[in-house]
Amino acid sequence: MDHKDKESEDEDVTPPKKKKYTKRVQKYRSMWEKTLKWLTPEEDNTKAFCKVCNVSLKAELHVLKLHDACQRHKQNLSAKKAQPFIEKFTLPIPTIIRNDVKVAEIKLAGFFAEHNVPFTLVDHLVPLLKEIAPDSRTLSDMQLGRTKLTALVKNVIGLEHKNDLIQTLKMSKFSILTDESTDISCQKTACIVVRYYDQGCSRIRSSFWELIQLFGDSADQGTVDTSVTGERLYNVIVNSFEKHNIPLSNVVGFASDGCNVMMGKNNSVASRFIDNFPGIVIVKCICHSAHLCDSEACKQLPRHCEDLSRNIYNHFKYSSKRQHDFRQFQSFLNLEIHKLLHPSQTRWLSLNEVVGRIIEQWDALKLYFTNTWLSDRLVATEQIFNALNDPFMKLYYLFLLWILPKFTEFNKYFQSARVVITELHTKIVSLYCDILMCYMDRVYVQTTPVESINPNDSSKFISVNNMYLGVNVLNHLNDTDVKSSPQLEQDFRLRCRQFLITACEQIKKRFDFRDGILKFLTALSPENALSNSFRSHYPSLQPLYAVSKRFLPNNVNMIQAIDDEWRKLPMLTDDGIRKEQIIDTFWGKLASYKNVLGEYEYRNLALFAISLLCIPHANADCERIFSKVNLIKTKPRNKLATRTVNGALLASQCIANSESCLKFQPTTAMVKSCNSQMYDHKNFKEEENLEEEGDGDFIFSN
């Protein structure tokens, strides 16, 4: 074999593989704890834990001995031994601090709810308060962020207030008020308000019940119907009470605006209430109705009357220079420095304010637009100049200045949250007859039953020259500029008469003068209820019983007892009750009045009267709720979920019942519910991201 063959033979020889060494895994042994007192096991039996240093170690004896000998472990061990043993006398303190912290957090959440403060501010507010008052034990223990704050507002303050309201409605008669609107994020919602007697304050109260999202909400129950029909709205309203086991027999009234879906004769929300709730009182919002009567009547006047007010406002609204120049003319004529107002179709009282402001500034406007037209020579300015120098334009504005307050004062009166349902029939009849007597024979109006008067009966009209159109109009009609145009003067008088006719026709169309229950409710005012002379007209409440069967128990003896109490009520001798002028407080005191024998002498009558006073007179309370929604759900907070807005409204109402957040005291139930369970309510986690504040505005691209 040569050298090459030997060399290749050596290369083919491979050495044997060495056997790998596997280290045995050491497990934790409890016997080590006898010598190493700081040792404790972990869930993983190959790990050990040092209670002194709060570190995890391998469960190997040499590793543990090395850790026991290290300098840092010795320092921690000596520091712990030097700490005094205070567990016994500090045991009760955590419970006291925890309740104080809960109360502080709930009150702070109430502040946010009352003042519509964005929830994100709490992330900086609480750390700032801790820095300002570092010695406060309550602040130091407070851990409050936006998520917890949202839970406190919705599921503690709001939810507990809702629970209290549920218990009240289960035991009391109440009415339902509703309306629908679209908020800034284009979410269509239905607002439900309940009107009931609150025994705590002895007053009739209108309280927010629920805000329900009509599209894209769980209330849709998987349906694909996207139309807001009367059936759907009715089901939404009824389900909101049924899910809380509130007896629907307690519902005695329903109020809304006059739109067809709500108040139509067929297939509306009101028609379903009438069919399913026999004897329920349906009330069209009298404030909406008065505004619509006013608006329809204004259409009888020349269009350029409205154009003038809009053109004047548009001329000034975007120019600070023009507003500054106009102030010079106001100062020159010694007039109040007031801005010109915008005539809004959605503001019930705005038209009267606009007309009053233009009349107040008429001379200054004439001077200003004379100067502006001569200098600028613009078509828009010329139109305003010509209108202001037209004597008949001022006549129309003086007429509106006289007639509009009749509607606005009526509207303003019934926007009140007080109980004014007993005055509704009297006030509307007074307004109706007042307008009728301006253009019709007074004897005919005064001697004819109001429901039988025909406002368009030309045979009962007085001469147009004898119509009453207000003192300012009568004075201005004597001006030479007006007298020089008799045809225009005649046209002015005819248009004003048509305004009055239309207003009366609209009132008669929208208000049923034969409505028995509203007519007889006047008997419940304290003055009439205690009057002996009133008994000559109403010796019995039988006419009221006939139209209010839903308010009465199905018991003939009870009805007779109520009538007996009504007949002897003028003999009441209690001066405290007799002097009470607030109607709901009067009947509340009467319900708790006891005679010398300790018997409730007028309780049946009082409870019957209180249930009747729960009938709503207007829908203004729903409009106020939507105004609050606009304050809560603003442009920077447009992503707030409807459930969060709902909770914020309930929490705000709860705070308002205590007058302010300064006097608000969390109840025991609120403190008790302030725990980890407040995060576990339905859909809380799903909408948590939507509830974050300050997520930006909507951005629309072209």
Coordinates of N, CA, C and O in Angstrom, one line a residue, residues 435-445 453-458 460-462 467:
I435 N -108.1 87.8 21.0 CA -107.8 88.0 19.6 C -109.1 88.2 18.8 O -109.2 89.1 17.9
L436 N -110.1 87.4 19.1 CA -111.3 87.5 18.4 C -112.0 88.9 18.5 O -112.5 89.4 17.5
M437 N -111.9 89.4 19.7 CA -112.5 90.7 19.9 C -111.8 91.9 19.2 O -112.3 93.0 19.3
C438 N -110.7 91.6 18.6 CA -109.9 92.7 17.9 C -110.6 92.9 16.5 O -110.4 94.0 16.0
Y439 N -111.2 91.9 16.0 CA -111.8 92.1 14.6 C -113.2 91.6 14.5 O -113.8 91.7 13.4
M440 N -113.8 91.1 15.6 CA -115.2 90.6 15.6 C -116.0 91.4 16.6 O -115.5 92.0 17.5
D441 N -117.3 91.2 16.4 CA -118.3 91.9 17.4 C -118.1 91.4 18.8 O -118.1 90.2 19.0
R442 N -117.9 92.3 19.7 CA -117.6 91.9 21.1 C -118.8 91.2 21.7 O -118.6 90.2 22.5
V443 N -120.0 91.6 21.5 CA -121.2 91.0 22.1 C -121.3 89.5 21.6 O -121.6 88.6 22.4
Y444 N -121.0 89.3 20.3 CA -121.1 88.0 19.7 C -120.1 87.1 20.4 O -120.4 85.9 20.8
V445 N -118.8 87.5 20.6 CA -117.8 86.7 21.2 C -118.1 86.4 22.7 O -117.9 85.3 23.1
I453 N -117.9 79.4 18.3 CA -117.5 80.6 17.6 C -116.8 80.2 16.3 O -115.8 79.4 16.3
N454 N -117.2 80.8 15.2 CA -116.5 80.6 13.9 C -115.6 81.8 13.7 O -116.1 82.9 13.3
P455 N -114.3 81.7 13.8 CA -113.4 82.9 13.6 C -113.4 83.4 12.2 O -112.9 84.6 12.0
N456 N -114.0 82.7 11.2 CA -114.0 83.2 9.8 C -115.4 83.6 9.4 O -115.6 83.7 8.2
D457 N -116.3 83.8 10.3 CA -117.6 84.3 10.0 C -117.6 85.8 9.7 O -117.6 86.6 10.6
S458 N -117.6 86.1 8.4 CA -117.5 87.5 8.0 C -118.7 88.3 8.4 O -118.6 89.6 8.5
K460 N -119.9 88.6 11.3 CA -119.6 89.1 12.6 C -118.4 90.0 12.7 O -118.0 90.4 13.8
F461 N -117.8 90.2 11.5 CA -116.6 91.1 11.5 C -117.0 92.6 11.7 O -118.1 93.0 11.3
I462 N -116.2 93.3 12.4 CA -116.4 94.8 12.4 C -115.6 95.4 11.3 O -114.8 94.7 10.6
M467 N -111.0 98.1 13.7 CA -110.2 97.0 14.3 C -109.2 97.6 15.3 O -108.6 98.7 15.1

